[in-house]
PDB file of C-alpha atoms in Angstrom:
ATOM      1  CA  HIS A   1      91.891  46.085 103.141  1.00  0.00           C
ATOM      2  CA  SER A   2      93.912  49.163 104.134  1.00  0.00           C
ATOM      3  CA  LEU A   3      90.892  51.320 103.305  1.00  0.00           C
ATOM      4  CA  ALA A   4      88.888  49.394 105.855  1.00  0.00           C
ATOM      5  CA  ARG A   5      91.242  50.411 108.685  1.00  0.00           C
ATOM      6  CA  ILE A   6      91.288  53.532 110.753  1.00  0.00           C
ATOM      7  CA  GLU A   7      94.393  55.404 111.862  1.00  0.00           C
ATOM      8  CA  GLY A   8      94.700  53.678 115.216  1.00  0.00           C
ATOM      9  CA  GLY A   9      94.390  50.243 113.649  1.00  0.00           C
ATOM     10  CA  GLY A  10      91.553  47.756 113.773  1.00  0.00           C
ATOM     11  CA  ALA A  11      88.464  47.381 111.651  1.00  0.00           C
ATOM     12  CA  LEU A  12      86.551  50.474 110.691  1.00  0.00           C
ATOM     13  CA  GLN A  13      83.417  50.596 112.821  1.00  0.00           C
ATOM     14  CA  SER A  14      80.189  52.335 111.844  1.00  0.00           C
ATOM     15  CA  GLY A  15      81.097  55.284 114.082  1.00  0.00           C
ATOM     16  CA  GLY A  16      84.473  55.512 112.403  1.00  0.00           C
ATOM     17  CA  PHE A  17      82.865  55.449 108.973  1.00  0.00           C
ATOM     18  CA  ARG A  18      80.528  58.256 109.994  1.00  0.00           C
ATOM     19  CA  SER A  19      83.431  60.318 111.286  1.00  0.00           C
ATOM     20  CA  VAL A  20      85.317  59.850 108.019  1.00  0.00           C
ATOM     21  CA  SER A  21      82.270  60.842 105.963  1.00  0.00           C
ATOM     22  CA  LYS A  22      81.630  63.799 108.258  1.00  0.00           C
ATOM     23  CA  HIS A  23      85.252  64.888 107.868  1.00  0.00           C
ATOM     24  CA  PHE A  24      84.904  64.632 104.078  1.00  0.00           C
ATOM     25  CA  LEU A  25      81.687  66.686 104.025  1.00  0.00           C
ATOM     26  CA  THR A  26      83.209  69.323 106.291  1.00  0.00           C
ATOM     27  CA  GLY A  27      86.220  69.613 104.010  1.00  0.00           C
ATOM     28  CA  LEU A  28      83.943  69.796 100.969  1.00  0.00           C
ATOM     29  CA  ARG A  29      81.886  72.618 102.501  1.00  0.00           C
ATOM     30  CA  GLU A  30      85.045  74.547 103.354  1.00  0.00           C
ATOM     31  CA  MET A  31      86.315  74.135  99.802  1.00  0.00           C
ATOM     32  CA  VAL A  32      83.017  75.338  98.300  1.00  0.00           C
ATOM     33  CA  LYS A  33      83.019  78.308 100.700  1.00  0.00           C
ATOM     34  CA  GLU A  34      86.575  79.187  99.681  1.00  0.00           C
ATOM     35  CA  LEU A  35      85.738  78.900  95.970  1.00  0.00           C
ATOM     36  CA  SER A  36      82.678  81.121  96.392  1.00  0.00           C
ATOM     37  CA  ARG A  37      84.891  83.868  97.828  1.00  0.00           C
ATOM     38  CA  ALA A  38      87.320  83.669  94.907  1.00  0.00           C
ATOM     39  CA  ASN A  39      86.957  85.235  91.479  1.00  0.00           C
ATOM     40  CA  LEU A  40      87.323  82.128  89.343  1.00  0.00           C
ATOM     41  CA  HIS A  41      87.998  81.955  85.637  1.00  0.00           C
ATOM     42  CA  PHE A  42      88.066  78.657  83.784  1.00  0.00           C
ATOM     43  CA  ILE A  43      90.197  78.355  80.656  1.00  0.00           C
ATOM     44  CA  ARG A  44      89.718  75.561  78.137  1.00  0.00           C
ATOM     45  CA  CYS A  45      92.725  75.008  75.897  1.00  0.00           C
ATOM     46  CA  MET A  46      92.430  73.926  72.263  1.00  0.00           C
ATOM     47  CA  LEU A  47      95.123  72.472  70.022  1.00  0.00           C
ATOM     48  CA  PRO A  48      95.677  74.950  67.169  1.00  0.00           C
ATOM     49  CA  ASN A  49      96.931  72.108  64.933  1.00  0.00           C
ATOM     50  CA  ASP A  50      97.747  68.422  65.216  1.00  0.00           C
ATOM     51  CA  ARG A  51     101.506  69.034  64.970  1.00  0.00           C
ATOM     52  CA  GLN A  52     101.405  71.653  67.768  1.00  0.00           C
ATOM     53  CA  ALA A  53     103.471  73.886  65.500  1.00  0.00           C
ATOM     54  CA  PRO A  54     103.667  77.614  66.247  1.00  0.00           C
ATOM     55  CA  LEU A  55     101.815  80.216  64.166  1.00  0.00           C
ATOM     56  CA  ARG A  56      99.627  77.595  62.466  1.00  0.00           C
ATOM     57  CA  PHE A  57      95.894  77.640  63.055  1.00  0.00           C
ATOM     58  CA  ASP A  58      93.697  74.826  61.755  1.00  0.00           C
ATOM     59  CA  GLY A  59      90.170  76.244  61.985  1.00  0.00           C
ATOM     60  CA  GLY A  60      88.444  72.937  61.241  1.00  0.00           C
ATOM     61  CA  ARG A  61      90.452  71.126  63.915  1.00  0.00           C
ATOM     62  CA  VAL A  62      89.677  73.776  66.539  1.00  0.00           C
ATOM     63  CA  LEU A  63      85.980  73.823  65.615  1.00  0.00           C
ATOM     64  CA  ASP A  64      85.825  70.035  65.989  1.00  0.00           C
ATOM     65  CA  GLN A  65      87.369  70.271  69.461  1.00  0.00           C
ATOM     66  CA  MET A  66      84.857  72.941  70.460  1.00  0.00           C
ATOM     67  CA  ARG A  67      81.981  70.740  69.304  1.00  0.00           C
ATOM     68  CA  GLN A  68      83.282  67.596  71.002  1.00  0.00           C
ATOM     69  CA  SER A  69      83.965  69.391  74.295  1.00  0.00           C
ATOM     70  CA  GLY A  70      80.513  70.993  74.393  1.00  0.00           C
ATOM     71  CA  THR A  71      81.971  74.505  74.294  1.00  0.00           C
ATOM     72  CA  LEU A  72      79.635  75.661  71.518  1.00  0.00           C
ATOM     73  CA  VAL A  73      76.576  74.372  73.381  1.00  0.00           C
ATOM     74  CA  LEU A  74      77.746  76.088  76.579  1.00  0.00           C
ATOM     75  CA  VAL A  75      78.235  79.410  74.795  1.00  0.00           C
ATOM     76  CA  GLU A  76      74.769  79.146  73.258  1.00  0.00           C
ATOM     77  CA  LEU A  77      73.190  78.387  76.647  1.00  0.00           C
ATOM     78  CA  MET A  78      74.999  81.324  78.227  1.00  0.00           C
ATOM     79  CA  HIS A  79      73.833  83.580  75.411  1.00  0.00           C
ATOM     80  CA  ARG A  80      70.193  82.518  75.711  1.00  0.00           C
ATOM     81  CA  GLY A  81      70.034  82.164  79.496  1.00  0.00           C
ATOM     82  CA  PHE A  82      71.045  84.093  82.601  1.00  0.00           C
ATOM     83  CA  PRO A  83      74.427  82.713  83.691  1.00  0.00           C
ATOM     84  CA  SER A  84      75.010  85.345  86.390  1.00  0.00           C
ATOM     85  CA  ARG A  85      73.023  84.830  89.611  1.00  0.00           C
ATOM     86  CA  VAL A  86      73.710  87.640  92.082  1.00  0.00           C
ATOM     87  CA  PRO A  87      72.145  88.180  95.532  1.00  0.00           C
ATOM     88  CA  CYS A  88      70.209  91.466  95.591  1.00  0.00           C
ATOM     89  CA  LYS A  89      72.011  92.374  98.826  1.00  0.00           C
ATOM     90  CA  ASP A  90      75.437  92.116  97.171  1.00  0.00           C
ATOM     91  CA  LEU A  91      74.402  94.292  94.253  1.00  0.00           C
ATOM     92  CA  ALA A  92      72.649  96.832  96.483  1.00  0.00           C
ATOM     93  CA  ASP A  93      75.593  97.065  98.906  1.00  0.00           C
ATOM     94  CA  ARG A  94      77.932  97.654  95.974  1.00  0.00           C
ATOM     95  CA  TYR A  95      76.026 100.650  94.579  1.00  0.00           C
ATOM     96  CA  ARG A  96      74.220 102.069  97.603  1.00  0.00           C
ATOM     97  CA  ALA A  97      77.149 104.357  98.423  1.00  0.00           C
ATOM     98  CA  ALA A  98      77.579 105.355  94.753  1.00  0.00           C
ATOM     99  CA  ILE A  99      74.021 106.729  94.640  1.00  0.00           C
ATOM    100  CA  PRO A 100      73.284 108.300  98.054  1.00  0.00           C
ATOM    101  CA  ALA A 101      69.658 108.991  97.111  1.00  0.00           C
ATOM    102  CA  LEU A 102      68.994 105.225  97.270  1.00  0.00           C
ATOM    103  CA  ALA A 103      70.490 104.828 100.759  1.00  0.00           C
ATOM    104  CA  GLY A 104      67.189 104.259 102.567  1.00  0.00           C
ATOM    105  CA  TRP A 105      65.763 101.770 100.092  1.00  0.00           C
ATOM    106  CA  ASP A 106      65.535  98.007 100.539  1.00  0.00           C
ATOM    107  CA  ASP A 107      67.940  95.824  98.556  1.00  0.00           C
ATOM    108  CA  ARG A 108      65.432  94.567  96.003  1.00  0.00           C
ATOM    109  CA  SER A 109      64.111  98.057  95.221  1.00  0.00           C
ATOM    110  CA  ILE A 110      67.650  99.390  94.769  1.00  0.00           C
ATOM    111  CA  VAL A 111      68.490  96.678  92.243  1.00  0.00           C
ATOM    112  CA  SER A 112      65.229  97.172  90.342  1.00  0.00           C
ATOM    113  CA  CYS A 113      65.815 100.930  90.309  1.00  0.00           C
ATOM    114  CA  LEU A 114      69.380 100.558  89.030  1.00  0.00           C
ATOM    115  CA  MET A 115      68.283  98.377  86.132  1.00  0.00           C
ATOM    116  CA  ARG A 116      65.655 100.904  85.040  1.00  0.00           C
ATOM    117  CA  LEU A 117      67.721 103.959  85.855  1.00  0.00           C
ATOM    118  CA  TYR A 118      70.472 102.929  83.449  1.00  0.00           C
ATOM    119  CA  GLU A 119      67.939 101.598  80.893  1.00  0.00           C
ATOM    120  CA  LEU A 120      69.304  98.059  80.768  1.00  0.00           C
ATOM    121  CA  PRO A 121      67.244  95.904  78.363  1.00  0.00           C
ATOM    122  CA  PRO A 122      64.310  94.316  80.253  1.00  0.00           C
ATOM    123  CA  LYS A 123      65.027  90.925  78.639  1.00  0.00           C
ATOM    124  CA  SER A 124      68.618  90.953  79.885  1.00  0.00           C
ATOM    125  CA  TRP A 125      67.706  90.569  83.579  1.00  0.00           C
ATOM    126  CA  VAL A 126      65.100  88.875  85.739  1.00  0.00           C
ATOM    127  CA  MET A 127      64.324  89.779  89.328  1.00  0.00           C
ATOM    128  CA  GLY A 128      63.808  86.925  91.775  1.00  0.00           C
ATOM    129  CA  ALA A 129      62.787  86.968  95.434  1.00  0.00           C
ATOM    130  CA  THR A 130      66.332  87.351  96.771  1.00  0.00           C
ATOM    131  CA  HIS A 131      68.521  87.206  93.622  1.00  0.00           C
ATOM    132  CA  VAL A 132      68.732  88.976  90.301  1.00  0.00           C
ATOM    133  CA  PHE A 133      69.570  86.911  87.208  1.00  0.00           C
ATOM    134  CA  LEU A 134      71.688  88.642  84.575  1.00  0.00           C
ATOM    135  CA  LYS A 135      72.746  88.004  81.021  1.00  0.00           C
ATOM    136  CA  SER A 136      76.449  87.449  80.476  1.00  0.00           C
ATOM    137  CA  GLY A 137      78.473  90.654  80.843  1.00  0.00           C
ATOM    138  CA  LEU A 138      75.577  92.736  82.167  1.00  0.00           C
ATOM    139  CA  TRP A 139      77.087  93.285  85.618  1.00  0.00           C
ATOM    140  CA  ALA A 140      80.284  94.663  84.092  1.00  0.00           C
ATOM    141  CA  GLN A 141      78.178  96.913  81.872  1.00  0.00           C
ATOM    142  CA  LEU A 142      76.216  98.186  84.877  1.00  0.00           C
ATOM    143  CA  ASP A 143      79.417  98.753  86.846  1.00  0.00           C
ATOM    144  CA  GLU A 144      80.843 100.864  84.044  1.00  0.00           C
ATOM    145  CA  MET A 145      77.660 102.911  83.662  1.00  0.00           C
ATOM    146  CA  VAL A 146      77.407 103.662  87.387  1.00  0.00           C
ATOM    147  CA  GLY A 147      81.045 104.755  87.449  1.00  0.00           C
ATOM    148  CA  LYS A 148      80.781 107.081  84.469  1.00  0.00           C
ATOM    149  CA  SER A 149      77.256 108.450  84.671  1.00  0.00           C
ATOM    150  CA  PRO A 150      76.361 111.564  86.709  1.00  0.00           C
ATOM    151  CA  GLN A 151      74.182 111.321  89.801  1.00  0.00           C
ATOM    152  CA  PRO A 152      70.472 110.963  88.935  1.00  0.00           C
ATOM    153  CA  GLY A 153      68.353 114.040  89.567  1.00  0.00           C
ATOM    154  CA  GLU A 154      65.683 114.396  92.220  1.00  0.00           C
ATOM    155  CA  GLU A 155      62.810 114.006  89.747  1.00  0.00           C
ATOM    156  CA  THR A 156      64.343 110.820  88.364  1.00  0.00           C
ATOM    157  CA  ILE A 157      64.676 109.360  91.871  1.00  0.00           C
ATOM    158  CA  LYS A 158      61.030 110.230  92.626  1.00  0.00           C
ATOM    159  CA  LYS A 159      59.955 108.506  89.420  1.00  0.00           C
ATOM    160  CA  MET A 160      61.998 105.421  90.364  1.00  0.00           C
ATOM    161  CA  LYS A 161      60.388 105.388  93.818  1.00  0.00           C
ATOM    162  CA  ARG A 162      56.909 105.463  92.283  1.00  0.00           C
ATOM    163  CA  GLN A 163      57.799 102.587  89.959  1.00  0.00           C
ATOM    164  CA  ALA A 164      59.263 100.585  92.863  1.00  0.00           C
ATOM    165  CA  THR A 165      56.091 101.187  94.896  1.00  0.00           C
ATOM    166  CA  ARG A 166      53.878 100.058  92.015  1.00  0.00           C
ATOM    167  CA  GLU A 167      55.993  96.945  91.604  1.00  0.00           C
ATOM    168  CA  ARG A 168      55.667  96.068  95.291  1.00  0.00           C
ATOM    169  CA  VAL A 169      51.891  96.556  95.090  1.00  0.00           C
ATOM    170  CA  ARG A 170      51.714  94.236  92.077  1.00  0.00           C
ATOM    171  CA  VAL A 171      53.656  91.576  93.978  1.00  0.00           C
ATOM    172  CA  VAL A 172      51.341  91.905  97.002  1.00  0.00           C
ATOM    173  CA  VAL A 173      48.239  91.627  94.800  1.00  0.00           C
ATOM    174  CA  ARG A 174      49.683  88.588  93.023  1.00  0.00           C
ATOM    175  CA  VAL A 175      50.478  86.889  96.329  1.00  0.00           C
ATOM    176  CA  ALA A 176      47.001  87.723  97.651  1.00  0.00           C
ATOM    177  CA  ASP A 177      45.421  86.158  94.557  1.00  0.00           C
ATOM    178  CA  ILE A 178      47.448  82.988  95.048  1.00  0.00           C
ATOM    179  CA  VAL A 179      46.622  82.851  98.771  1.00  0.00           C
ATOM    180  CA  GLY A 180      42.933  83.266  97.982  1.00  0.00           C
ATOM    181  CA  TRP A 181      42.955  80.677  95.196  1.00  0.00           C
ATOM    182  CA  LEU A 182      44.893  77.960  97.024  1.00  0.00           C
ATOM    183  CA  PRO A 183      42.249  77.094  99.681  1.00  0.00           C
ATOM    184  CA  ARG A 184      39.558  76.868  96.978  1.00  0.00           C
ATOM    185  CA  PHE A 185      41.754  74.551  94.952  1.00  0.00           C
ATOM    186  CA  CYS A 186      42.445  72.384  98.016  1.00  0.00           C
ATOM    187  CA  ARG A 187      38.714  72.116  98.768  1.00  0.00           C
ATOM    188  CA  LEU A 188      37.952  71.094  95.176  1.00  0.00           C
ATOM    189  CA  LEU A 189      40.760  68.543  95.241  1.00  0.00           C
ATOM    190  CA  LYS A 190      39.521  67.115  98.554  1.00  0.00           C
ATOM    191  CA  ALA A 191      35.952  66.888  97.234  1.00  0.00           C
ATOM    192  CA  ARG A 192      37.147  65.131  94.077  1.00  0.00           C
ATOM    193  CA  ARG A 193      39.115  62.600  96.082  1.00  0.00           C
ATOM    194  CA  ALA A 194      36.118  61.935  98.322  1.00  0.00           C
ATOM    195  CA  PHE A 195      33.929  61.522  95.256  1.00  0.00           C
ATOM    196  CA  LEU A 196      36.337  59.033  93.693  1.00  0.00           C
ATOM    197  CA  ALA A 197      36.757  57.141  96.997  1.00  0.00           C
ATOM    198  CA  ALA A 198      32.983  56.769  97.212  1.00  0.00           C
ATOM    199  CA  GLY A 199      32.920  55.100  93.804  1.00  0.00           C
ATOM    200  CA  GLY A 200      31.741  58.105  91.896  1.00  0.00           C
ATOM    201  CA  GLY A 201      34.372  57.539  89.257  1.00  0.00           C
ATOM    202  CA  GLU A 202      33.269  53.966  88.425  1.00  0.00           C
ATOM    203  CA  SER A 203      31.586  53.394  85.101  1.00  0.00           C
ATOM    204  CA  ARG A 204      28.070  51.991  85.302  1.00  0.00           C
TER     205      ARG A 204
END
């Protein structure tokens, strides 16, 4: 019954319950915000052998632990998927100063240009509306390449600008196609529903 009491005593009213839940959600949001600002690394420990003896490694025992804990499945998913999800703004802000020629570009164009400029494999990244999705380790690879490579030449930047412009045009055309198709689809759907409501779908 102690859980059903509030600090000042007495039964927990509905308002009190809401305040407790609100306090919990506020604390949860603060924790998530704090974690998002940190650079987290998770370490899963494995027993090298059942006796926990030093300098003895039982490969079969470790492999069994990795299977049972889902570590192997996780590694496979990370290898096949895009575990890194980075806002385009964060990536653009990081490298905008490193390549002054890109200073006037929008965030998405800068990220797209960087990926092509340093010839990162097309299948290792996917551009979203506001985020870029990367294969594991790709950001570190890009960071190293930007730090070591010389500044791109003027002709290269012009080429990147043309590619970025073509990409934006393709996106606009694709959106226009969808916008044009959607009303037609809605009209067909409405007509089909009216037809079925009128008994047109009944077998005779």
